[in-house]
Amino acid sequence: MSDDASLRYTKGIGPRRAEALVSVGIEHVADLVAVYPFRWEDRRAFAKVADLRPGGADSTLDLRVVSSRLIRTRRRGLTIFNALLTDGSGTIKAVWFNQPYLERVMTAGSRVVVFGRASLDRYGKELVLDNPDYERLEADDDTGIHTGRIVPVYRKLGGLPSRALRTVLHGVLEGLKEGDLDDPVPAEVRHRQNLTSRLAALRAMHFPPDATSMDDLTLRRTPAQRALAFEEIFLVQLALAERRRDVEKTKRGANYEIPDALRVKLAKLLPFKLTGAQKRVLKEIGEDLRSPHPMNRLVQGDVGSGKTIVALLALLVAVENGYQGALMAPTEILADQHARSILSILRASGSDVKVTVLTGSLKAAARRRALEDIATGHAQLVIGTHALFEGGVSFKRLGLVVVDEQHRFGVMQRMALSGKGTRPDVLVMTATPIPRSLALTLYGDLDLSVIDELPPGRTPITTVVRREQDRGKAYEGLRQEIAKGRQAYVVVPLVEETAALDLKAATVFAAHLKKNVFPALTIGLLHGRLKGEEKDRVMQDFARGAIQILVATTVVEVGVDVPNASVMLVEHAERFGLSQLHQLVGRGAAKSYCVLLVGDGADGESARERLKTMETTSDGFKIAEKDLELRGPGAVFGTQQHGLSDLQFLAAILRDPQLLDDARDEAKRVAADGGAEAVFSLLGAGWRKRLELPAVG
Ligand code: ADP
Ligand code: MG
């Protein structure tokens, strides 16, 4: 990438904005145009002032300024800008706070297009527009940047709010010419696949043409989105193809024997009868283990479906064949939890398999001992976090790696893992309901097993949707469960543009519960800003019952087993994806409840409809499908930037399996022709990191 593509030299971006963007890793024009909107707003249709109703929908109005006035409050130096606006059908007042420069923008007689919602003023008499979005348009122009079109809405980035990003991106995209941006999709591929040019796709992604349907946009199925989705899948597939070639060139998997004597020995270990689904999946794994090819299998199973025992049996096959087995969990709590439950199963049956735990928080001496045991092979079963595969850890004879709750790890990390030492077998376990077609394609050669049956004796979770007015009743239910010795989660959504504000909201809410609602109970708080150890400490306090109500932002660890927690109250449930909710909800054997509180906001009604799905089914796949249909991929996979959710266009992919196959075929073709390096050389730092390619420069 040449230096004149640096944002510092781009017209319309001052040094301040450039610096703000560079601070969040957006250095070049190419990085900036890849910051996609997370939704769009339809501001095409113009309304008339005479038709406005208080509390009605947001509308676009084409107005002329009748008069205006800037007021400065004497204390605290705030400014209030009032304008009286008209479109001939009526006049309306608009108010903006702390934007004194509007005095120069909205001079009497000038035209201004605004987008906002009318409400009654504080005397309940007149309609006002409170802080509407606005724009000056030329007399003969109906399409602005912020109004009169479908406008992109961005997440705040480097301190720049959505409106500023919109302005910047509009300018940048207008200023680019075909050929200015590097295109990682080779021209002949683009041609063969009938994809629009990259620049055209980017323009339409940010500023959709007027004829675009809002549904198509939301579901990511416009031609522009299809072209950009192709690009993403193509790159991921190309990186996977390259990685696979490296791995296959040098490494082979271990093959194991599973004689009858071993089967009998393992069967004795089981504390319960396996479900039919667990047996089926174990058989599939057994076949992989005996074959000379390295295993590469994904096991999907709902929360509580019993994936751990399946993993343990596979690991013991490796151990009994003289190899080491490793189980990697995404957090220390989960690693410890696995270690405890596995040790208790092993010891109960008199097994003397040597288990070693390796996490980041081990003290120096303990860590040294663990590393030594792993290196000498004394450690037969190693349980830990990603610390297992960091520098300094070397296994004597690693045969099988099990990765638990895989959606927290990147696609590429999995490949890197299998590239360590001799090529181990890899088993990945996840509770995320990734549709089969997607899993197979995204993970390339990964085989898939599904545990689609819960162990017997589970009382299904009762889920109810409640309105704000029933909050008192919901609290009362919580109190009753806790009086029985149970514990509760209260989950608050991430709503703000910045983590700091979310943290404040969660903190304030926890304090409110403590002070006004449950003064006699112990309340803990878990949020994304806590450090790993602090998070683990809070979770451990909850697990051992020292905390009765745990207020949490969405970071409640999906895999954590706190069987005594029997209620989950979800605040503003309408802001969550159904799949997210599903994975949060209880897993203990006792009867558990989930209360979904829905706010009274404008979309409360449709939200209640959507959430009703949770009252009628507890099938993770069905819920995921509904989510994809109604809300797109962010709802299913979350919006964190890692793993699967890195892919912006999951919905496009899911609906268009052909697109996936095409992208994969083209990637294989390019890889086979030795063209991968040329493609990768065009990628910026962000993509290189996602694909785990070596950094350049
Ligand atoms: P997950 O798939 O979410 O990781 P776990 O492996 O933690 O689920 O299993 C959840 C609980 O169910 C554990 O307490 C486990 O001991 C229990 N369990 C697993 N399989 C069975 C079974 N076949 N019969 C009875 N209980 C089982
Ligand atoms: Mg688990």
XYZ file of C-alpha atoms and ligand atoms in Angstrom:
725
model
C 0.000 0.000 0.000
C 1.498 3.345 -0.965
C 1.850 6.108 1.553
C -0.445 8.560 -0.189
C -3.272 6.186 0.736
C -2.522 7.090 4.328
C -5.452 8.860 5.964
C -3.254 11.768 6.945
C -3.120 12.885 3.335
C -6.746 12.235 2.498
C -8.925 15.172 1.666
C -11.679 15.888 4.191
C -9.896 14.156 7.047
C -8.103 16.640 9.214
C -5.046 15.685 11.224
C -7.175 15.281 14.362
C -9.568 12.794 12.827
C -6.723 10.959 11.110
C -4.949 10.593 14.419
C -8.090 9.369 16.171
C -8.525 6.719 13.490
C -4.878 5.678 13.487
C -5.155 5.143 17.241
C -7.667 2.359 16.582
C -5.641 0.783 13.803
C -7.288 2.524 10.847
C -4.286 3.912 9.015
C -5.115 3.765 5.366
C -8.057 4.475 3.145
C -8.287 0.723 2.575
C -8.780 0.108 6.308
C -11.391 2.818 6.574
C -13.616 1.654 3.732
C -13.692 -1.793 5.357
C -15.339 -0.349 8.474
C -18.836 -1.381 7.508
C -22.063 0.049 8.900
C -23.740 -2.246 11.410
C -27.167 -1.121 10.245
C -28.845 1.331 7.936
C -31.670 3.802 8.416
C -34.266 4.467 5.798
C -34.468 8.241 5.512
C -35.712 8.301 1.932
C -39.351 9.189 2.378
C -40.153 12.843 3.076
C -43.012 13.645 5.450
C -44.993 16.866 5.941
C -45.033 18.853 9.163
C -48.833 18.738 9.159
C -48.714 14.936 9.375
C -46.418 14.744 12.399
C -47.775 13.167 15.585
C -46.069 13.186 18.977
C -44.066 10.024 19.551
C -44.573 8.896 15.960
C -41.918 7.350 13.761
C -38.704 9.139 12.830
C -39.239 11.077 9.634
C -37.392 13.151 7.098
C -38.616 16.722 6.612
C -37.643 19.252 3.974
C -37.817 22.631 5.704
C -36.991 26.300 5.497
C -35.677 28.268 8.458
C -38.169 30.944 9.555
C -36.167 32.247 12.487
C -33.607 31.056 14.952
C -32.024 31.986 18.246
C -28.939 30.901 20.164
C -29.296 30.968 23.942
C -26.367 30.675 26.325
C -27.239 29.588 29.841
C -25.526 31.752 32.375
C -24.399 28.938 34.594
C -22.252 26.137 33.189
C -22.000 27.798 29.780
C -24.380 25.527 27.885
C -25.901 26.607 24.601
C -29.372 25.947 23.282
C -30.124 26.564 19.641
C -33.802 27.033 18.759
C -35.082 27.182 15.202
C -38.572 27.676 13.842
C -38.944 25.661 10.647
C -41.639 25.363 8.006
C -42.513 23.363 4.900
C -45.683 25.237 3.993
C -47.930 22.598 5.604
C -47.085 23.867 9.070
C -44.291 25.093 11.312
C -42.338 23.222 13.935
C -39.729 24.085 16.500
C -36.400 22.274 16.623
C -33.917 22.332 19.500
C -30.235 21.464 19.545
C -27.975 21.501 22.592
C -24.369 22.595 22.592
C -24.007 23.069 18.878
C -23.548 26.865 18.756
C -22.162 26.717 15.206
C -25.701 25.965 14.000
C -26.281 29.699 14.237
C -24.176 30.040 11.106
C -25.632 26.956 9.355
C -29.310 27.704 9.824
C -29.722 31.293 8.874
C -33.242 32.587 8.223
C -34.514 31.585 4.773
C -32.053 28.728 4.256
C -33.137 25.221 3.414
C -32.492 22.439 5.910
C -33.433 18.780 5.794
C -33.878 17.128 9.167
C -34.457 13.605 10.382
C -35.981 13.010 13.784
C -39.028 12.326 15.877
C -41.565 14.898 17.036
C -42.572 15.047 20.665
C -44.630 17.436 22.782
C -42.733 20.209 24.532
C -42.619 20.243 28.291
C -45.843 22.205 28.555
C -47.566 19.497 26.522
C -48.652 22.042 23.918
C -46.372 22.363 20.937
C -44.584 19.764 18.841
C -40.785 19.948 18.883
C -37.981 18.107 17.186
C -35.428 17.331 19.833
C -31.892 17.214 18.510
C -32.774 15.884 15.050
C -30.100 14.942 12.542
C -29.868 17.748 10.002
C -28.269 18.703 6.753
C -28.041 21.694 4.424
C -28.966 20.694 0.893
C -28.622 22.642 -2.331
C -31.902 23.809 -3.818
C -31.974 21.201 -6.605
C -30.778 18.277 -4.506
C -32.861 15.660 -2.679
C -30.100 13.301 -1.633
C -27.756 14.385 1.097
C -25.279 12.408 3.116
C -27.362 12.207 6.279
C -30.861 12.612 4.922
C -33.005 11.869 1.885
C -31.413 8.444 1.392
C -30.716 5.170 3.110
C -28.000 6.215 5.545
C -25.368 3.985 7.110
C -25.088 3.832 10.907
C -21.651 3.055 12.306
C -20.320 2.042 15.672
C -18.311 4.796 17.261
C -14.696 4.449 16.190
C -11.650 6.163 17.623
C -13.953 8.673 19.279
C -15.670 9.513 15.995
C -19.446 9.209 16.235
C -21.532 7.699 13.483
C -22.328 11.023 11.812
C -18.684 12.029 11.527
C -17.724 8.635 10.119
C -20.527 8.934 7.612
C -19.214 12.270 6.407
C -15.654 11.005 6.189
C -16.591 7.805 4.381
C -18.813 9.612 1.952
C -15.986 11.924 1.003
C -13.454 9.131 0.748
C -15.646 6.879 -1.373
C -16.592 9.734 -3.709
C -12.947 10.622 -4.130
C -11.785 7.121 -5.080
C -11.479 5.999 -8.685
C -11.640 2.435 -9.995
C -8.235 0.916 -9.481
C -7.269 3.138 -6.545
C -7.897 0.325 -4.079
C -6.012 -2.956 -4.181
C -8.325 -5.851 -4.910
C -7.372 -9.140 -3.277
C -9.834 -11.013 -5.482
C -7.986 -11.655 -8.757
C -9.652 -9.980 -11.735
C -10.378 -13.222 -13.528
C -12.093 -14.605 -10.433
C -14.220 -11.484 -10.097
C -15.127 -11.760 -13.732
C -15.890 -15.487 -13.655
C -18.070 -15.063 -10.564
C -19.868 -12.094 -12.015
C -19.090 -9.833 -9.054
C -19.330 -6.059 -9.161
C -16.082 -4.152 -8.868
C -14.754 -3.781 -5.359
C -15.222 -0.018 -5.344
C -18.808 -0.273 -6.578
C -19.534 -2.870 -3.908
C -18.050 -0.696 -1.184
C -19.968 2.373 -2.314
C -23.239 0.474 -2.301
C -22.470 -1.110 1.065
C -21.950 2.257 2.727
C -24.412 4.339 0.735
C -26.965 1.980 -0.787
C -28.539 3.148 -4.043
C -32.059 4.517 -3.660
C -33.765 1.446 -5.081
C -32.269 -0.879 -2.436
C -34.689 -2.796 -0.243
C -34.148 -2.426 3.495
C -34.883 -6.125 4.007
C -32.204 -7.114 1.525
C -29.721 -4.884 3.292
C -30.485 -6.219 6.750
C -30.254 -9.791 5.556
C -27.038 -9.002 3.670
C -28.242 -10.113 0.282
C -27.719 -7.141 -2.019
C -25.320 -7.665 -4.950
C -22.774 -5.439 -3.209
C -22.947 -7.451 -0.031
C -22.689 -10.648 -2.019
C -19.498 -9.401 -3.635
C -18.006 -8.394 -0.288
C -19.096 -11.671 1.308
C -17.384 -13.518 -1.485
C -14.223 -11.587 -0.792
C -14.229 -12.520 2.893
C -14.886 -16.190 2.352
C -12.385 -16.326 -0.450
C -9.646 -14.934 1.791
C -10.456 -17.196 4.712
C -10.587 -20.216 2.462
C -7.346 -19.281 0.787
C -5.576 -18.964 4.137
C -7.021 -22.282 5.266
C -5.925 -23.952 2.060
C -2.386 -22.674 2.498
C -2.247 -23.686 6.127
C -3.552 -27.114 5.303
C -0.868 -27.607 2.700
C 1.832 -26.746 5.229
C 0.379 -29.074 7.821
C -0.042 -31.953 5.433
C 3.410 -31.658 3.970
C 5.205 -32.318 7.232
C 2.922 -33.917 9.789
C 0.996 -37.107 10.310
C -1.574 -38.031 12.927
C -1.082 -40.747 15.494
C -3.183 -43.847 15.090
C -4.492 -45.669 18.050
C -5.852 -49.051 18.838
C -9.067 -49.543 20.746
C -9.048 -53.182 21.825
C -12.007 -54.669 23.694
C -10.068 -54.603 26.946
C -9.787 -50.817 26.633
C -13.483 -50.462 25.873
C -14.330 -52.423 29.020
C -11.901 -50.356 31.064
C -13.401 -47.088 29.813
C -16.976 -48.255 30.283
C -16.221 -48.915 33.975
C -15.280 -45.302 34.372
C -18.651 -43.911 33.393
C -20.661 -42.440 36.239
C -23.864 -42.674 34.172
C -25.304 -44.313 31.079
C -24.390 -42.465 27.909
C -27.192 -41.049 25.819
C -27.742 -42.446 22.329
C -26.328 -39.259 20.847
C -23.180 -39.443 22.990
C -22.649 -43.061 21.897
C -23.070 -42.197 18.250
C -20.611 -39.310 18.456
C -18.084 -41.469 20.335
C -18.308 -44.061 17.602
C -17.550 -41.394 14.987
C -14.595 -40.187 17.029
C -13.392 -43.761 17.533
C -13.288 -44.291 13.791
C -11.210 -41.153 13.342
C -8.832 -42.198 16.078
C -8.152 -45.576 14.547
C -7.639 -44.238 11.060
C -4.147 -43.221 9.953
C -5.385 -39.728 8.979
C -5.317 -36.966 11.541
C -8.694 -36.322 13.129
C -10.237 -32.928 12.546
C -13.703 -33.011 14.046
C -16.193 -30.495 15.414
C -18.641 -31.712 18.056
C -21.693 -29.557 18.449
C -24.000 -29.955 21.386
C -26.296 -27.674 23.291
C -25.250 -26.430 26.700
C -25.614 -29.386 29.079
C -25.695 -32.055 26.372
C -22.682 -33.796 27.924
C -19.722 -32.950 25.738
C -17.159 -33.231 28.531
C -17.449 -36.969 29.069
C -17.164 -37.538 25.328
C -13.959 -35.512 25.293
C -12.609 -37.376 28.307
C -13.171 -40.795 26.749
C -11.398 -39.698 23.562
C -8.492 -38.312 25.593
C -8.174 -41.569 27.518
C -7.905 -43.530 24.280
C -4.892 -41.389 23.420
C -3.422 -41.835 26.907
C -3.916 -45.606 26.929
C -2.104 -45.731 23.590
C 0.900 -44.051 25.127
C 0.232 -40.502 23.930
C -0.491 -37.321 25.852
C -3.913 -35.726 25.639
C -4.618 -31.999 26.095
C -7.885 -30.251 26.875
C -7.975 -26.529 26.210
C -10.677 -24.335 27.731
C -11.282 -20.653 26.942
C -10.996 -19.425 30.552
C -9.263 -20.409 33.754
C -12.542 -21.091 35.528
C -13.572 -23.504 32.854
C -10.168 -25.188 32.870
C -10.368 -25.623 36.642
C -13.905 -26.871 36.422
C -12.921 -29.473 33.832
C -9.929 -30.528 35.919
C -12.073 -30.996 39.018
C -14.812 -32.992 37.353
C -12.391 -35.127 35.326
C -10.286 -35.898 38.387
C -13.346 -36.931 40.350
C -14.478 -39.284 37.574
C -11.000 -40.793 37.249
C -10.412 -41.210 40.964
C -13.857 -42.682 41.587
C -12.989 -45.547 39.282
C -9.501 -46.017 40.683
C -7.750 -44.712 37.564
C -4.220 -43.466 38.128
C -3.897 -41.377 34.972
C -1.634 -38.429 35.762
C -3.458 -35.125 35.289
C -1.634 -31.777 35.087
C -3.222 -28.347 35.037
C -1.538 -25.476 33.203
C -3.059 -22.001 33.311
C -1.646 -18.508 33.146
C -2.044 -17.906 36.872
C 0.207 -20.730 38.115
C 2.996 -19.524 40.416
C 6.491 -19.791 39.002
C 7.466 -22.967 40.846
C 4.215 -24.794 40.078
C 4.467 -23.728 36.479
C 8.016 -25.027 36.220
C 6.933 -28.369 37.601
C 3.976 -28.559 35.219
C 6.154 -27.714 32.220
C 8.636 -30.359 33.223
C 5.935 -33.002 33.601
C 4.580 -32.089 30.183
C 8.021 -32.225 28.579
C 8.997 -35.555 30.127
C 5.654 -37.139 29.366
C 4.936 -37.717 33.049
C 1.793 -35.627 32.539
C -0.587 -37.853 30.594
C -3.616 -35.603 30.541
C -2.989 -31.849 30.443
C -5.843 -29.448 31.103
C -5.467 -25.704 30.665
C -6.168 -22.489 28.848
C -4.476 -21.206 25.694
C -1.367 -21.052 27.924
C -1.024 -24.682 26.822
C 0.067 -23.625 23.405
C 2.212 -20.647 24.141
C 5.974 -20.501 23.923
C 7.885 -22.589 26.430
C 5.421 -25.462 26.500
C 6.658 -28.576 24.807
C 4.907 -31.900 24.891
C 6.746 -35.201 24.884
C 4.251 -36.978 22.690
C 1.038 -35.077 22.120
C -1.575 -37.262 20.472
C -4.912 -35.492 20.825
C -6.019 -31.950 21.518
C -9.574 -31.170 22.567
C -10.620 -27.524 22.266
C -13.706 -26.674 24.330
C -16.172 -23.893 23.481
C -14.402 -23.295 20.258
C -16.330 -20.231 19.128
C -14.091 -18.162 21.355
C -11.060 -19.133 19.370
C -10.374 -17.943 15.865
C -10.682 -20.251 12.931
C -7.030 -19.752 12.280
C -5.966 -20.423 15.837
C -7.259 -23.909 15.457
C -5.064 -24.412 12.439
C -2.044 -22.960 14.235
C -2.651 -25.349 17.076
C -2.583 -28.380 14.870
C 0.721 -27.185 13.461
C 2.505 -27.662 16.837
C 4.966 -30.525 17.269
C 3.914 -33.753 15.627
C 0.524 -33.340 14.098
C -1.999 -34.192 16.837
C -5.589 -35.183 16.332
C -7.941 -32.285 16.953
C -11.408 -32.376 18.422
C -13.290 -29.107 18.753
C -16.376 -28.765 20.940
C -18.898 -25.974 20.712
C -22.335 -25.049 21.985
C -22.852 -22.478 19.232
C -25.449 -23.798 16.837
C -23.548 -23.290 13.626
C -25.652 -24.590 10.787
C -24.076 -27.611 9.184
C -23.492 -26.057 5.780
C -21.677 -23.143 7.322
C -19.540 -25.220 9.671
C -18.424 -27.502 6.905
C -17.507 -24.740 4.576
C -15.883 -22.407 7.047
C -13.791 -25.086 8.601
C -12.798 -26.689 5.370
C -12.092 -30.327 5.990
C -13.594 -30.427 9.427
C -15.913 -33.338 10.130
C -19.017 -32.685 12.130
C -20.752 -34.612 14.923
C -23.858 -33.446 16.713
C -25.020 -34.369 20.212
C -28.685 -33.665 19.716
C -30.103 -35.171 22.884
C -29.961 -34.056 26.505
C -29.180 -36.517 29.314
C -32.332 -37.900 30.934
C -33.877 -36.369 34.003
C -33.472 -32.758 32.966
C -36.366 -30.585 33.835
C -36.796 -28.269 30.921
C -36.226 -24.632 31.677
C -39.341 -22.535 31.963
C -38.983 -19.303 30.070
C -41.420 -16.444 30.430
C -41.580 -13.059 28.774
C -42.597 -10.238 31.123
C -43.370 -6.580 30.654
C -41.903 -3.717 32.594
C -45.089 -3.415 34.649
C -44.506 -6.951 35.999
C -41.035 -6.145 37.269
C -42.196 -6.335 40.891
C -43.463 -9.878 40.357
C -40.219 -10.883 38.666
C -38.214 -9.627 41.654
C -40.523 -11.484 43.993
C -39.888 -14.746 42.102
C -36.159 -14.193 42.466
C -36.510 -13.579 46.178
C -38.455 -16.808 46.635
C -35.858 -18.939 44.856
C -33.075 -17.396 46.885
C -35.033 -18.036 50.073
C -34.914 -21.721 49.073
C -31.131 -21.498 49.027
C -30.808 -20.956 45.289
C -28.847 -18.334 43.375
C -29.723 -16.015 40.515
C -28.196 -14.278 37.544
C -29.337 -10.841 36.495
C -28.100 -10.095 33.005
C -27.925 -6.551 31.673
C -27.299 -5.947 27.995
C -24.434 -4.045 26.444
C -26.178 -1.084 24.989
C -23.910 1.878 24.795
C -21.416 2.734 22.157
C -18.572 2.540 24.600
C -17.624 -0.049 27.168
C -17.184 2.627 29.814
C -20.818 3.699 29.601
C -22.000 0.110 29.700
C -19.920 -0.515 32.733
C -21.507 2.491 34.375
C -24.999 1.247 33.540
C -24.285 -2.199 34.982
C -22.632 -0.730 38.077
C -25.481 1.672 38.717
C -27.998 -1.100 38.275
C -26.202 -3.444 40.668
C -26.010 -0.665 43.257
C -29.705 0.053 42.797
C -30.616 -3.616 43.367
C -28.461 -3.707 46.487
C -29.833 -0.491 47.935
C -33.492 -0.544 46.966
C -34.556 -4.052 46.054
C -32.511 -6.755 47.777
C -30.736 -5.019 50.689
C -30.409 -8.290 52.632
C -28.722 -10.250 49.837
C -25.134 -10.379 48.582
C -24.815 -9.047 45.083
C -21.797 -9.429 42.805
C -20.935 -7.720 39.543
C -19.232 -9.224 36.517
C -18.438 -7.167 33.446
C -16.116 -7.084 30.491
C -13.768 -4.506 31.965
C -12.665 -6.791 34.795
C -9.253 -8.387 34.407
C -9.116 -12.127 33.829
C -8.267 -12.943 37.430
C -10.868 -10.627 38.905
C -13.467 -12.129 36.610
C -12.451 -15.596 37.707
C -12.609 -14.560 41.349
C -16.150 -13.205 41.063
C -17.224 -16.315 39.156
C -15.646 -18.556 41.779
C -17.397 -16.673 44.585
C -20.639 -17.211 42.757
C -19.861 -20.888 42.125
C -19.236 -21.529 45.821
C -22.345 -19.644 46.894
C -20.716 -16.571 48.434
C -22.661 -14.382 46.007
C -26.429 -14.793 45.833
C -27.232 -12.561 42.882
C -24.715 -12.093 40.140
C -25.324 -9.024 38.002
C -23.519 -9.544 34.734
C -23.099 -7.984 31.352
C -23.049 -10.608 28.656
C -19.706 -11.981 29.769
C -21.276 -14.740 31.852
C -19.140 -17.628 30.768
C -21.259 -19.858 28.641
C -19.728 -23.091 29.844
C -19.678 -22.417 33.548
C -21.629 -24.839 35.620
C -23.289 -23.330 38.674
C -25.969 -25.939 39.244
C -27.349 -24.059 42.225
C -28.287 -21.055 40.091
C -31.916 -21.587 39.224
C -33.141 -18.206 38.003
C -31.959 -15.904 35.330
C -33.504 -12.501 34.961
C -32.653 -10.766 31.715
C -33.046 -6.999 31.571
C -34.027 -5.533 28.194
C -34.198 -8.982 26.714
C -35.226 -7.394 23.420
C -31.665 -6.250 22.962
C -30.271 -9.772 22.936
C -30.212 -12.301 20.192
C -32.299 -15.341 20.958
C -29.273 -17.595 20.597
C -27.318 -15.545 23.074
C -30.169 -15.865 25.534
C -30.442 -19.550 24.906
C -26.803 -20.131 25.763
C -27.061 -18.119 28.940
C -30.017 -19.858 30.414
C -29.773 -22.428 33.225
C -28.185 -25.818 33.135
C -28.688 -27.300 36.596
C -30.759 -30.443 37.173
C -33.243 -28.601 39.365
C -36.147 -26.765 37.869
C -34.911 -23.456 36.548
C -36.574 -20.300 35.340
C -35.671 -17.647 32.912
C -37.496 -14.351 33.041
C -37.125 -12.103 30.025
C -38.027 -8.532 30.891
C -38.983 -6.472 27.874
C -38.704 -2.695 27.967
C -41.658 -0.524 27.041
C -39.813 1.096 24.145
C -41.079 1.620 20.638
C -40.211 -1.866 19.464
C -41.397 -3.561 22.642
C -44.295 -5.179 20.839
C -42.335 -6.818 18.028
C -39.653 -7.793 20.521
C -42.228 -9.620 22.604
C -43.269 -11.542 19.521
C -39.700 -12.551 18.799
C -38.994 -13.554 22.373
C -42.083 -15.741 22.452
C -39.965 -18.226 20.468
C -38.055 -18.801 23.687
C -41.220 -19.757 25.536
C -42.063 -22.451 23.016
C -38.789 -24.140 22.064
C -35.462 -24.901 23.661
C -33.848 -26.289 20.531
C -30.687 -24.284 19.900
C -30.739 -24.829 16.149
C -34.351 -23.747 15.763
C -33.649 -20.688 17.844
C -30.577 -19.862 15.782
C -32.515 -20.148 12.566
C -35.217 -17.842 13.845
C -32.559 -15.365 14.910
C -30.827 -15.387 11.571
C -34.126 -14.882 9.877
C -35.203 -11.987 12.064
C -32.026 -10.228 13.004
C -29.084 -11.381 10.969
C -25.823 -13.000 12.011
C -24.772 -10.640 14.803
C -27.653 -11.963 16.849
C -26.458 -15.541 16.597
C -22.760 -15.160 16.888
C -22.475 -11.992 18.926
C -20.587 -8.993 17.736
C -17.238 -9.574 19.333
C -14.484 -9.405 16.841
C -13.133 -12.887 16.935
C -13.724 -16.316 15.546
C -16.767 -16.821 13.429
C -18.180 -13.446 14.181
C -15.277 -11.897 12.313
C -17.241 -12.674 9.248
C -19.570 -9.827 8.492
C -21.567 -11.672 5.946
C -22.667 -14.831 7.624
C -26.254 -14.244 6.676
C -25.400 -13.813 3.028
C -23.417 -17.011 3.202
C -26.092 -18.952 4.992
C -28.723 -18.041 2.493
C -26.555 -18.615 -0.493
C -24.641 -21.885 -0.149
C -23.587 -21.578 -3.759
C -21.630 -18.441 -2.931
C -19.710 -20.416 -0.341
C -18.910 -23.261 -2.648
C -17.841 -20.876 -5.381
C -15.554 -18.924 -3.072
C -14.030 -22.104 -1.785
C -13.449 -23.543 -5.245
C -11.845 -20.341 -6.446
C -9.609 -20.245 -3.352
C -8.489 -23.810 -3.961
C -7.744 -22.989 -7.556
C -5.663 -19.944 -6.643
C -3.825 -21.902 -3.925
C -3.046 -24.743 -6.312
C -1.650 -22.282 -8.873
C 0.656 -20.860 -6.204
C -1.158 -17.514 -6.257
C -1.878 -17.196 -2.539
C 1.147 -15.091 -1.660
C 0.277 -12.549 -4.319
C -3.208 -12.208 -2.848
C -1.970 -11.973 0.741
C 0.559 -9.314 -0.204
C -2.351 -6.971 -0.946
C -3.900 -7.290 2.499
C -3.717 -4.676 5.213
C -2.712 -5.299 8.814
C -6.259 -6.056 9.986
C -6.800 -8.898 7.588
C -3.302 -10.250 8.084
C -3.999 -10.498 11.775
C -7.319 -12.215 11.273
C -5.757 -14.744 8.961
C -2.752 -15.077 11.247
C -0.330 -14.307 8.482
C 3.089 -13.017 9.475
C 3.112 -9.236 9.848
C 4.899 -7.270 7.157
C 7.278 -4.310 7.389
P -21.689 -29.461 28.055
O -22.054 -30.198 26.814
O -22.458 -28.198 28.194
O -20.214 -29.278 28.210
P -21.350 -31.158 30.325
O -20.436 -32.121 29.708
O -20.784 -30.175 31.279
O -22.197 -30.383 29.226
O -22.515 -31.993 31.018
C -23.515 -31.357 31.762
C -23.903 -32.201 32.958
O -24.567 -33.385 32.526
C -22.722 -32.650 33.761
O -23.056 -32.510 35.125
C -22.560 -34.113 33.392
O -21.987 -34.866 34.426
C -23.963 -34.537 33.089
N -24.088 -35.628 32.097
C -23.444 -35.721 30.924
N -23.817 -36.824 30.243
C -24.748 -37.448 31.005
C -25.537 -38.655 30.846
N -25.428 -39.444 29.778
N -26.392 -38.966 31.838
C -26.503 -38.177 32.931
N -25.808 -37.047 33.140
C -24.929 -36.681 32.191
Mg -18.885 -27.722 28.422
